[in-house]
Amino acid sequence: MVARAEGAMENSDAVGLAKAAHKVKGSVLQFSAHSAAAAAEDLEQLGKSGTLRGAESALRTLKEEVDKLLQLLHGMLREMAR
């Protein structure tokens, strides 16, 4: 879903960006990843406003937060496999 947000940005598609960010937000909230959700919310609001100004920075933050979540989940899976 983050890739969809990236694609929307590449295509200057603010509506697509808002939709992709909204989906990411819902997904990360399933894991109580509030920092990632806040980053997705920022990106969603930018898309809804119809502007992409600031979206690159917001997307970078979102990717960093999603990466942290994925690392945490992978670590948990490794621990469970022991």
mmCIF file with all atom_site columns, N, CA, C and O in Angstrom, residues 10-63:
data_model
loop_
_atom_site.group_PDB
_atom_site.id
_atom_site.type_symbol
_atom_site.label_atom_id
_atom_site.label_alt_id
_atom_site.label_comp_id
_atom_site.label_asym_id
_atom_site.label_entity_id
_atom_site.label_seq_id
_atom_site.pdbx_PDB_ins_code
_atom_site.Cartn_x
_atom_site.Cartn_y
_atom_site.Cartn_z
_atom_site.occupancy
_atom_site.B_iso_or_equiv
_atom_site.pdbx_formal_charge
_atom_site.auth_seq_id
_atom_site.auth_comp_id
_atom_site.auth_asym_id
_atom_site.auth_atom_id
_atom_site.pdbx_PDB_model_num
ATOM 1   N N  . GLU A 1 10 ? 4.095  9.920  -7.826  1.00 0.00 ? 10 GLU A N  1
ATOM 2   C CA . GLU A 1 10 ? 4.790  9.982  -9.110  1.00 0.00 ? 10 GLU A CA 1
ATOM 3   C C  . GLU A 1 10 ? 3.867  10.467 -10.217 1.00 0.00 ? 10 GLU A C  1
ATOM 4   O O  . GLU A 1 10 ? 4.304  11.113 -11.167 1.00 0.00 ? 10 GLU A O  1
ATOM 5   N N  . ASN A 1 11 ? 2.573  10.151 -10.091 1.00 0.00 ? 11 ASN A N  1
ATOM 6   C CA . ASN A 1 11 ? 1.590  10.546 -11.098 1.00 0.00 ? 11 ASN A CA 1
ATOM 7   C C  . ASN A 1 11 ? 0.866  11.846 -10.744 1.00 0.00 ? 11 ASN A C  1
ATOM 8   O O  . ASN A 1 11 ? -0.130 12.193 -11.389 1.00 0.00 ? 11 ASN A O  1
ATOM 9   N N  . SER A 1 12 ? 1.336  12.511 -9.699  1.00 0.00 ? 12 SER A N  1
ATOM 10  C CA . SER A 1 12 ? 0.689  13.751 -9.228  1.00 0.00 ? 12 SER A CA 1
ATOM 11  C C  . SER A 1 12 ? -0.804 13.547 -8.992  1.00 0.00 ? 12 SER A C  1
ATOM 12  O O  . SER A 1 12 ? -1.626 14.402 -9.309  1.00 0.00 ? 12 SER A O  1
ATOM 13  N N  . ASP A 1 13 ? -1.150 12.418 -8.400  1.00 0.00 ? 13 ASP A N  1
ATOM 14  C CA . ASP A 1 13 ? -2.533 12.030 -8.149  1.00 0.00 ? 13 ASP A CA 1
ATOM 15  C C  . ASP A 1 13 ? -2.856 12.216 -6.665  1.00 0.00 ? 13 ASP A C  1
ATOM 16  O O  . ASP A 1 13 ? -2.678 11.305 -5.862  1.00 0.00 ? 13 ASP A O  1
ATOM 17  N N  . ALA A 1 14 ? -3.325 13.404 -6.308  1.00 0.00 ? 14 ALA A N  1
ATOM 18  C CA . ALA A 1 14 ? -3.609 13.715 -4.908  1.00 0.00 ? 14 ALA A CA 1
ATOM 19  C C  . ALA A 1 14 ? -4.725 12.835 -4.346  1.00 0.00 ? 14 ALA A C  1
ATOM 20  O O  . ALA A 1 14 ? -4.651 12.386 -3.201  1.00 0.00 ? 14 ALA A O  1
ATOM 21  N N  . VAL A 1 15 ? -5.746 12.561 -5.135  1.00 0.00 ? 15 VAL A N  1
ATOM 22  C CA . VAL A 1 15 ? -6.855 11.721 -4.678  1.00 0.00 ? 15 VAL A CA 1
ATOM 23  C C  . VAL A 1 15 ? -6.360 10.296 -4.424  1.00 0.00 ? 15 VAL A C  1
ATOM 24  O O  . VAL A 1 15 ? -6.676 9.686  -3.393  1.00 0.00 ? 15 VAL A O  1
ATOM 25  N N  . GLY A 1 16 ? -5.569 9.777  -5.344  1.00 0.00 ? 16 GLY A N  1
ATOM 26  C CA . GLY A 1 16 ? -5.009 8.442  -5.166  1.00 0.00 ? 16 GLY A CA 1
ATOM 27  C C  . GLY A 1 16 ? -4.097 8.374  -3.960  1.00 0.00 ? 16 GLY A C  1
ATOM 28  O O  . GLY A 1 16 ? -4.071 7.367  -3.240  1.00 0.00 ? 16 GLY A O  1
ATOM 29  N N  . LEU A 1 17 ? -3.361 9.434  -3.716  1.00 0.00 ? 17 LEU A N  1
ATOM 30  C CA . LEU A 1 17 ? -2.484 9.506  -2.560  1.00 0.00 ? 17 LEU A CA 1
ATOM 31  C C  . LEU A 1 17 ? -3.304 9.448  -1.279  1.00 0.00 ? 17 LEU A C  1
ATOM 32  O O  . LEU A 1 17 ? -2.971 8.700  -0.352  1.00 0.00 ? 17 LEU A O  1
ATOM 33  N N  . ALA A 1 18 ? -4.374 10.209 -1.219  1.00 0.00 ? 18 ALA A N  1
ATOM 34  C CA . ALA A 1 18 ? -5.231 10.217 -0.029  1.00 0.00 ? 18 ALA A CA 1
ATOM 35  C C  . ALA A 1 18 ? -5.821 8.831  0.220   1.00 0.00 ? 18 ALA A C  1
ATOM 36  O O  . ALA A 1 18 ? -5.845 8.359  1.362   1.00 0.00 ? 18 ALA A O  1
ATOM 37  N N  . LYS A 1 19 ? -6.266 8.172  -0.837  1.00 0.00 ? 19 LYS A N  1
ATOM 38  C CA . LYS A 1 19 ? -6.859 6.834  -0.684  1.00 0.00 ? 19 LYS A CA 1
ATOM 39  C C  . LYS A 1 19 ? -5.823 5.817  -0.215  1.00 0.00 ? 19 LYS A C  1
ATOM 40  O O  . LYS A 1 19 ? -6.092 5.017  0.683   1.00 0.00 ? 19 LYS A O  1
ATOM 41  N N  . ALA A 1 20 ? -4.650 5.848  -0.807  1.00 0.00 ? 20 ALA A N  1
ATOM 42  C CA . ALA A 1 20 ? -3.596 4.907  -0.424  1.00 0.00 ? 20 ALA A CA 1
ATOM 43  C C  . ALA A 1 20 ? -3.168 5.146  1.019   1.00 0.00 ? 20 ALA A C  1
ATOM 44  O O  . ALA A 1 20 ? -3.005 4.190  1.794   1.00 0.00 ? 20 ALA A O  1
ATOM 45  N N  . ALA A 1 21 ? -2.997 6.399  1.397   1.00 0.00 ? 21 ALA A N  1
ATOM 46  C CA . ALA A 1 21 ? -2.584 6.727  2.758   1.00 0.00 ? 21 ALA A CA 1
ATOM 47  C C  . ALA A 1 21 ? -3.647 6.303  3.766   1.00 0.00 ? 21 ALA A C  1
ATOM 48  O O  . ALA A 1 21 ? -3.324 5.814  4.859   1.00 0.00 ? 21 ALA A O  1
ATOM 49  N N  . HIS A 1 22 ? -4.905 6.457  3.404   1.00 0.00 ? 22 HIS A N  1
ATOM 50  C CA . HIS A 1 22 ? -6.004 6.043  4.280   1.00 0.00 ? 22 HIS A CA 1
ATOM 51  C C  . HIS A 1 22 ? -5.949 4.535  4.528   1.00 0.00 ? 22 HIS A C  1
ATOM 52  O O  . HIS A 1 22 ? -6.116 4.075  5.663   1.00 0.00 ? 22 HIS A O  1
ATOM 53  N N  . LYS A 1 23 ? -5.684 3.769  3.491   1.00 0.00 ? 23 LYS A N  1
ATOM 54  C CA . LYS A 1 23 ? -5.584 2.306  3.630   1.00 0.00 ? 23 LYS A CA 1
ATOM 55  C C  . LYS A 1 23 ? -4.394 1.921  4.499   1.00 0.00 ? 23 LYS A C  1
ATOM 56  O O  . LYS A 1 23 ? -4.493 1.009  5.334   1.00 0.00 ? 23 LYS A O  1
ATOM 57  N N  . VAL A 1 24 ? -3.276 2.598  4.311   1.00 0.00 ? 24 VAL A N  1
ATOM 58  C CA . VAL A 1 24 ? -2.101 2.323  5.143   1.00 0.00 ? 24 VAL A CA 1
ATOM 59  C C  . VAL A 1 24 ? -2.426 2.628  6.604   1.00 0.00 ? 24 VAL A C  1
ATOM 60  O O  . VAL A 1 24 ? -2.097 1.854  7.500   1.00 0.00 ? 24 VAL A O  1
ATOM 61  N N  . LYS A 1 25 ? -3.075 3.746  6.819   1.00 0.00 ? 25 LYS A N  1
ATOM 62  C CA . LYS A 1 25 ? -3.425 4.140  8.185   1.00 0.00 ? 25 LYS A CA 1
ATOM 63  C C  . LYS A 1 25 ? -4.257 3.058  8.867   1.00 0.00 ? 25 LYS A C  1
ATOM 64  O O  . LYS A 1 25 ? -3.967 2.661  9.999   1.00 0.00 ? 25 LYS A O  1
ATOM 65  N N  . GLY A 1 26 ? -5.260 2.560  8.182   1.00 0.00 ? 26 GLY A N  1
ATOM 66  C CA . GLY A 1 26 ? -6.090 1.501  8.748   1.00 0.00 ? 26 GLY A CA 1
ATOM 67  C C  . GLY A 1 26 ? -5.306 0.229  9.031   1.00 0.00 ? 26 GLY A C  1
ATOM 68  O O  . GLY A 1 26 ? -5.494 -0.419 10.062  1.00 0.00 ? 26 GLY A O  1
ATOM 69  N N  . SER A 1 27 ? -4.398 -0.094 8.149   1.00 0.00 ? 27 SER A N  1
ATOM 70  C CA . SER A 1 27 ? -3.601 -1.309 8.314   1.00 0.00 ? 27 SER A CA 1
ATOM 71  C C  . SER A 1 27 ? -2.660 -1.210 9.507   1.00 0.00 ? 27 SER A C  1
ATOM 72  O O  . SER A 1 27 ? -2.567 -2.139 10.312  1.00 0.00 ? 27 SER A O  1
ATOM 73  N N  . VAL A 1 28 ? -1.958 -0.099 9.628   1.00 0.00 ? 28 VAL A N  1
ATOM 74  C CA . VAL A 1 28 ? -0.989 0.009  10.716  1.00 0.00 ? 28 VAL A CA 1
ATOM 75  C C  . VAL A 1 28 ? -1.674 0.155  12.067  1.00 0.00 ? 28 VAL A C  1
ATOM 76  O O  . VAL A 1 28 ? -1.111 -0.259 13.096  1.00 0.00 ? 28 VAL A O  1
ATOM 77  N N  . LEU A 1 29 ? -2.883 0.690  12.076  1.00 0.00 ? 29 LEU A N  1
ATOM 78  C CA . LEU A 1 29 ? -3.607 0.792  13.341  1.00 0.00 ? 29 LEU A CA 1
ATOM 79  C C  . LEU A 1 29 ? -4.008 -0.581 13.870  1.00 0.00 ? 29 LEU A C  1
ATOM 80  O O  . LEU A 1 29 ? -4.219 -0.728 15.081  1.00 0.00 ? 29 LEU A O  1
ATOM 81  N N  . GLN A 1 30 ? -4.085 -1.587 13.019  1.00 0.00 ? 30 GLN A N  1
ATOM 82  C CA . GLN A 1 30 ? -4.361 -2.951 13.472  1.00 0.00 ? 30 GLN A CA 1
ATOM 83  C C  . GLN A 1 30 ? -3.269 -3.427 14.427  1.00 0.00 ? 30 GLN A C  1
ATOM 84  O O  . GLN A 1 30 ? -3.483 -4.331 15.229  1.00 0.00 ? 30 GLN A O  1
ATOM 85  N N  . PHE A 1 31 ? -2.082 -2.827 14.325  1.00 0.00 ? 31 PHE A N  1
ATOM 86  C CA . PHE A 1 31 ? -0.947 -3.186 15.166  1.00 0.00 ? 31 PHE A CA 1
ATOM 87  C C  . PHE A 1 31 ? -0.638 -2.088 16.188  1.00 0.00 ? 31 PHE A C  1
ATOM 88  O O  . PHE A 1 31 ? 0.425  -2.082 16.801  1.00 0.00 ? 31 PHE A O  1
ATOM 89  N N  . SER A 1 32 ? -1.557 -1.151 16.352  1.00 0.00 ? 32 SER A N  1
ATOM 90  C CA . SER A 1 32 ? -1.381 -0.018 17.273  1.00 0.00 ? 32 SER A CA 1
ATOM 91  C C  . SER A 1 32 ? -0.110 0.770  16.988  1.00 0.00 ? 32 SER A C  1
ATOM 92  O O  . SER A 1 32 ? 0.539  1.269  17.902  1.00 0.00 ? 32 SER A O  1
ATOM 93  N N  . ALA A 1 33 ? 0.237  0.871  15.730  1.00 0.00 ? 33 ALA A N  1
ATOM 94  C CA . ALA A 1 33 ? 1.420  1.633  15.313  1.00 0.00 ? 33 ALA A CA 1
ATOM 95  C C  . ALA A 1 33 ? 1.001  3.086  15.104  1.00 0.00 ? 33 ALA A C  1
ATOM 96  O O  . ALA A 1 33 ? 0.800  3.549  13.983  1.00 0.00 ? 33 ALA A O  1
ATOM 97  N N  . HIS A 1 34 ? 0.887  3.793  16.206  1.00 0.00 ? 34 HIS A N  1
ATOM 98  C CA . HIS A 1 34 ? 0.325  5.142  16.156  1.00 0.00 ? 34 HIS A CA 1
ATOM 99  C C  . HIS A 1 34 ? 1.212  6.150  15.425  1.00 0.00 ? 34 HIS A C  1
ATOM 100 O O  . HIS A 1 34 ? 0.694  7.063  14.776  1.00 0.00 ? 34 HIS A O  1
ATOM 101 N N  . SER A 1 35 ? 2.521  5.986  15.519  1.00 0.00 ? 35 SER A N  1
ATOM 102 C CA . SER A 1 35 ? 3.408  6.907  14.795  1.00 0.00 ? 35 SER A CA 1
ATOM 103 C C  . SER A 1 35 ? 3.248  6.726  13.293  1.00 0.00 ? 35 SER A C  1
ATOM 104 O O  . SER A 1 35 ? 3.213  7.703  12.540  1.00 0.00 ? 35 SER A O  1
ATOM 105 N N  . ALA A 1 36 ? 3.143  5.478  12.855  1.00 0.00 ? 36 ALA A N  1
ATOM 106 C CA . ALA A 1 36 ? 2.928  5.204  11.431  1.00 0.00 ? 36 ALA A CA 1
ATOM 107 C C  . ALA A 1 36 ? 1.562  5.721  10.995  1.00 0.00 ? 36 ALA A C  1
ATOM 108 O O  . ALA A 1 36 ? 1.415  6.289  9.909   1.00 0.00 ? 36 ALA A O  1
ATOM 109 N N  . ALA A 1 37 ? 0.578  5.540  11.845  1.00 0.00 ? 37 ALA A N  1
ATOM 110 C CA . ALA A 1 37 ? -0.773 6.020  11.516  1.00 0.00 ? 37 ALA A CA 1
ATOM 111 C C  . ALA A 1 37 ? -0.802 7.540  11.409  1.00 0.00 ? 37 ALA A C  1
ATOM 112 O O  . ALA A 1 37 ? -1.457 8.094  10.516  1.00 0.00 ? 37 ALA A O  1
ATOM 113 N N  . ALA A 1 38 ? -0.080 8.216  12.293  1.00 0.00 ? 38 ALA A N  1
ATOM 114 C CA . ALA A 1 38 ? -0.028 9.684  12.236  1.00 0.00 ? 38 ALA A CA 1
ATOM 115 C C  . ALA A 1 38 ? 0.644  10.145 10.954  1.00 0.00 ? 38 ALA A C  1
ATOM 116 O O  . ALA A 1 38 ? 0.190  11.114 10.323  1.00 0.00 ? 38 ALA A O  1
ATOM 117 N N  . ALA A 1 39 ? 1.697  9.448  10.558  1.00 0.00 ? 39 ALA A N  1
ATOM 118 C CA . ALA A 1 39 ? 2.379  9.796  9.309   1.00 0.00 ? 39 ALA A CA 1
ATOM 119 C C  . ALA A 1 39 ? 1.451  9.573  8.116   1.00 0.00 ? 39 ALA A C  1
ATOM 120 O O  . ALA A 1 39 ? 1.400  10.389 7.189   1.00 0.00 ? 39 ALA A O  1
ATOM 121 N N  . ALA A 1 40 ? 0.690  8.478  8.147   1.00 0.00 ? 40 ALA A N  1
ATOM 122 C CA . ALA A 1 40 ? -0.267 8.204  7.071   1.00 0.00 ? 40 ALA A CA 1
ATOM 123 C C  . ALA A 1 40 ? -1.372 9.256  7.055   1.00 0.00 ? 40 ALA A C  1
ATOM 124 O O  . ALA A 1 40 ? -1.803 9.702  5.983   1.00 0.00 ? 40 ALA A O  1
ATOM 125 N N  . GLU A 1 41 ? -1.813 9.672  8.228   1.00 0.00 ? 41 GLU A N  1
ATOM 126 C CA . GLU A 1 41 ? -2.848 10.706 8.325   1.00 0.00 ? 41 GLU A CA 1
ATOM 127 C C  . GLU A 1 41 ? -2.359 12.018 7.710   1.00 0.00 ? 41 GLU A C  1
ATOM 128 O O  . GLU A 1 41 ? -3.104 12.688 6.992   1.00 0.00 ? 41 GLU A O  1
ATOM 129 N N  . ASP A 1 42 ? -1.113 12.382 8.000   1.00 0.00 ? 42 ASP A N  1
ATOM 130 C CA . ASP A 1 42 ? -0.550 13.598 7.412   1.00 0.00 ? 42 ASP A CA 1
ATOM 131 C C  . ASP A 1 42 ? -0.581 13.521 5.888   1.00 0.00 ? 42 ASP A C  1
ATOM 132 O O  . ASP A 1 42 ? -0.981 14.476 5.210   1.00 0.00 ? 42 ASP A O  1
ATOM 133 N N  . LEU A 1 43 ? -0.178 12.382 5.369   1.00 0.00 ? 43 LEU A N  1
ATOM 134 C CA . LEU A 1 43 ? -0.155 12.187 3.918   1.00 0.00 ? 43 LEU A CA 1
ATOM 135 C C  . LEU A 1 43 ? -1.572 12.201 3.343   1.00 0.00 ? 43 LEU A C  1
ATOM 136 O O  . LEU A 1 43 ? -1.834 12.798 2.303   1.00 0.00 ? 43 LEU A O  1
ATOM 137 N N  . GLU A 1 44 ? -2.486 11.558 4.050   1.00 0.00 ? 44 GLU A N  1
ATOM 138 C CA . GLU A 1 44 ? -3.887 11.536 3.608   1.00 0.00 ? 44 GLU A CA 1
ATOM 139 C C  . GLU A 1 44 ? -4.453 12.953 3.530   1.00 0.00 ? 44 GLU A C  1
ATOM 140 O O  . GLU A 1 44 ? -5.121 13.313 2.552   1.00 0.00 ? 44 GLU A O  1
ATOM 141 N N  . GLN A 1 45 ? -4.177 13.757 4.546   1.00 0.00 ? 45 GLN A N  1
ATOM 142 C CA . GLN A 1 45 ? -4.703 15.123 4.565   1.00 0.00 ? 45 GLN A CA 1
ATOM 143 C C  . GLN A 1 45 ? -4.105 15.971 3.449   1.00 0.00 ? 45 GLN A C  1
ATOM 144 O O  . GLN A 1 45 ? -4.803 16.791 2.851   1.00 0.00 ? 45 GLN A O  1
ATOM 145 N N  . LEU A 1 46 ? -2.825 15.755 3.160   1.00 0.00 ? 46 LEU A N  1
ATOM 146 C CA . LEU A 1 46 ? -2.225 16.469 2.031   1.00 0.00 ? 46 LEU A CA 1
ATOM 147 C C  . LEU A 1 46 ? -2.946 16.115 0.736   1.00 0.00 ? 46 LEU A C  1
ATOM 148 O O  . LEU A 1 46 ? -3.273 16.990 -0.068  1.00 0.00 ? 46 LEU A O  1
ATOM 149 N N  . GLY A 1 47 ? -3.186 14.824 0.546   1.00 0.00 ? 47 GLY A N  1
ATOM 150 C CA . GLY A 1 47 ? -3.890 14.389 -0.660  1.00 0.00 ? 47 GLY A CA 1
ATOM 151 C C  . GLY A 1 47 ? -5.293 14.962 -0.740  1.00 0.00 ? 47 GLY A C  1
ATOM 152 O O  . GLY A 1 47 ? -5.730 15.426 -1.795  1.00 0.00 ? 47 GLY A O  1
ATOM 153 N N  . LYS A 1 48 ? -5.994 14.955 0.374   1.00 0.00 ? 48 LYS A N  1
ATOM 154 C CA . LYS A 1 48 ? -7.361 15.493 0.402   1.00 0.00 ? 48 LYS A CA 1
ATOM 155 C C  . LYS A 1 48 ? -7.388 16.988 0.108   1.00 0.00 ? 48 LYS A C  1
ATOM 156 O O  . LYS A 1 48 ? -8.364 17.490 -0.437  1.00 0.00 ? 48 LYS A O  1
ATOM 157 N N  . SER A 1 49 ? -6.312 17.664 0.479   1.00 0.00 ? 49 SER A N  1
ATOM 158 C CA . SER A 1 49 ? -6.267 19.108 0.235   1.00 0.00 ? 49 SER A CA 1
ATOM 159 C C  . SER A 1 49 ? -5.997 19.422 -1.235  1.00 0.00 ? 49 SER A C  1
ATOM 160 O O  . SER A 1 49 ? -6.110 20.566 -1.663  1.00 0.00 ? 49 SER A O  1
ATOM 161 N N  . GLY A 1 50 ? -5.615 18.369 -1.993  1.00 0.00 ? 50 GLY A N  1
ATOM 162 C CA . GLY A 1 50 ? -5.367 18.558 -3.413  1.00 0.00 ? 50 GLY A CA 1
ATOM 163 C C  . GLY A 1 50 ? -3.962 19.014 -3.738  1.00 0.00 ? 50 GLY A C  1
ATOM 164 O O  . GLY A 1 50 ? -3.655 19.310 -4.885  1.00 0.00 ? 50 GLY A O  1
ATOM 165 N N  . THR A 1 51 ? -3.120 19.064 -2.728  1.00 0.00 ? 51 THR A N  1
ATOM 166 C CA . THR A 1 51 ? -1.748 19.493 -2.968  1.00 0.00 ? 51 THR A CA 1
ATOM 167 C C  . THR A 1 51 ? -0.780 18.363 -2.633  1.00 0.00 ? 51 THR A C  1
ATOM 168 O O  . THR A 1 51 ? -1.065 17.533 -1.787  1.00 0.00 ? 51 THR A O  1
ATOM 169 N N  . LEU A 1 52 ? 0.329  18.353 -3.307  1.00 0.00 ? 52 LEU A N  1
ATOM 170 C CA . LEU A 1 52 ? 1.378  17.381 -3.009  1.00 0.00 ? 52 LEU A CA 1
ATOM 171 C C  . LEU A 1 52 ? 2.579  18.071 -2.362  1.00 0.00 ? 52 LEU A C  1
ATOM 172 O O  . LEU A 1 52 ? 3.587  17.425 -2.104  1.00 0.00 ? 52 LEU A O  1
ATOM 173 N N  . ARG A 1 53 ? 2.449  19.376 -2.090  1.00 0.00 ? 53 ARG A N  1
ATOM 174 C CA . ARG A 1 53 ? 3.522  20.120 -1.443  1.00 0.00 ? 53 ARG A CA 1
ATOM 175 C C  . ARG A 1 53 ? 3.730  19.548 -0.040  1.00 0.00 ? 53 ARG A C  1
ATOM 176 O O  . ARG A 1 53 ? 2.800  19.501 0.757   1.00 0.00 ? 53 ARG A O  1
ATOM 177 N N  . GLY A 1 54 ? 4.932  19.081 0.235   1.00 0.00 ? 54 GLY A N  1
ATOM 178 C CA . GLY A 1 54 ? 5.238  18.478 1.522   1.00 0.00 ? 54 GLY A CA 1
ATOM 179 C C  . GLY A 1 54 ? 5.022  16.979 1.561   1.00 0.00 ? 54 GLY A C  1
ATOM 180 O O  . GLY A 1 54 ? 5.339  16.327 2.546   1.00 0.00 ? 54 GLY A O  1
ATOM 181 N N  . ALA A 1 55 ? 4.475  16.439 0.488   1.00 0.00 ? 55 ALA A N  1
ATOM 182 C CA . ALA A 1 55 ? 4.150  15.013 0.472   1.00 0.00 ? 55 ALA A CA 1
ATOM 183 C C  . ALA A 1 55 ? 5.395  14.129 0.446   1.00 0.00 ? 55 ALA A C  1
ATOM 184 O O  . ALA A 1 55 ? 5.383  13.036 1.013   1.00 0.00 ? 55 ALA A O  1
ATOM 185 N N  . GLU A 1 56 ? 6.465  14.596 -0.185  1.00 0.00 ? 56 GLU A N  1
ATOM 186 C CA . GLU A 1 56 ? 7.685  13.781 -0.231  1.00 0.00 ? 56 GLU A CA 1
ATOM 187 C C  . GLU A 1 56 ? 8.222  13.539 1.171   1.00 0.00 ? 56 GLU A C  1
ATOM 188 O O  . GLU A 1 56 ? 8.585  12.418 1.516   1.00 0.00 ? 56 GLU A O  1
ATOM 189 N N  . SER A 1 57 ? 8.259  14.569 1.963   1.00 0.00 ? 57 SER A N  1
ATOM 190 C CA . SER A 1 57 ? 8.735  14.446 3.341   1.00 0.00 ? 57 SER A CA 1
ATOM 191 C C  . SER A 1 57 ? 7.804  13.557 4.155   1.00 0.00 ? 57 SER A C  1
ATOM 192 O O  . SER A 1 57 ? 8.252  12.702 4.926   1.00 0.00 ? 57 SER A O  1
ATOM 193 N N  . ALA A 1 58 ? 6.502  13.753 3.994   1.00 0.00 ? 58 ALA A N  1
ATOM 194 C CA . ALA A 1 58 ? 5.518  12.946 4.719   1.00 0.00 ? 58 ALA A CA 1
ATOM 195 C C  . ALA A 1 58 ? 5.607  11.475 4.309   1.00 0.00 ? 58 ALA A C  1
ATOM 196 O O  . ALA A 1 58 ? 5.497  10.584 5.156   1.00 0.00 ? 58 ALA A O  1
ATOM 197 N N  . LEU A 1 59 ? 5.828  11.221 3.033   1.00 0.00 ? 59 LEU A N  1
ATOM 198 C CA . LEU A 1 59 ? 5.960  9.845  2.566   1.00 0.00 ? 59 LEU A CA 1
ATOM 199 C C  . LEU A 1 59 ? 7.229  9.216  3.125   1.00 0.00 ? 59 LEU A C  1
ATOM 200 O O  . LEU A 1 59 ? 7.227  8.055  3.531   1.00 0.00 ? 59 LEU A O  1
ATOM 201 N N  . ARG A 1 60 ? 8.292  9.965  3.175   1.00 0.00 ? 60 ARG A N  1
ATOM 202 C CA . ARG A 1 60 ? 9.547  9.459  3.732   1.00 0.00 ? 60 ARG A CA 1
ATOM 203 C C  . ARG A 1 60 ? 9.340  9.062  5.201   1.00 0.00 ? 60 ARG A C  1
ATOM 204 O O  . ARG A 1 60 ? 9.774  7.996  5.641   1.00 0.00 ? 60 ARG A O  1
ATOM 205 N N  . THR A 1 61 ? 8.653  9.908  5.946   1.00 0.00 ? 61 THR A N  1
ATOM 206 C CA . THR A 1 61 ? 8.357  9.603  7.348   1.00 0.00 ? 61 THR A CA 1
ATOM 207 C C  . THR A 1 61 ? 7.486  8.358  7.459   1.00 0.00 ? 61 THR A C  1
ATOM 208 O O  . THR A 1 61 ? 7.744  7.489  8.303   1.00 0.00 ? 61 THR A O  1
ATOM 209 N N  . LEU A 1 62 ? 6.489  8.254  6.610   1.00 0.00 ? 62 LEU A N  1
ATOM 210 C CA . LEU A 1 62 ? 5.620  7.077  6.624   1.00 0.00 ? 62 LEU A CA 1
ATOM 211 C C  . LEU A 1 62 ? 6.418  5.816  6.357   1.00 0.00 ? 62 LEU A C  1
ATOM 212 O O  . LEU A 1 62 ? 6.262  4.808  7.057   1.00 0.00 ? 62 LEU A O  1
ATOM 213 N N  . LYS A 1 63 ? 7.280  5.858  5.365   1.00 0.00 ? 63 LYS A N  1
ATOM 214 C CA . LYS A 1 63 ? 8.088  4.681  5.038   1.00 0.00 ? 63 LYS A CA 1
ATOM 215 C C  . LYS A 1 63 ? 8.985  4.287  6.210   1.00 0.00 ? 63 LYS A C  1
ATOM 216 O O  . LYS A 1 63 ? 9.131  3.103  6.514   1.00 0.00 ? 63 LYS A O  1
#
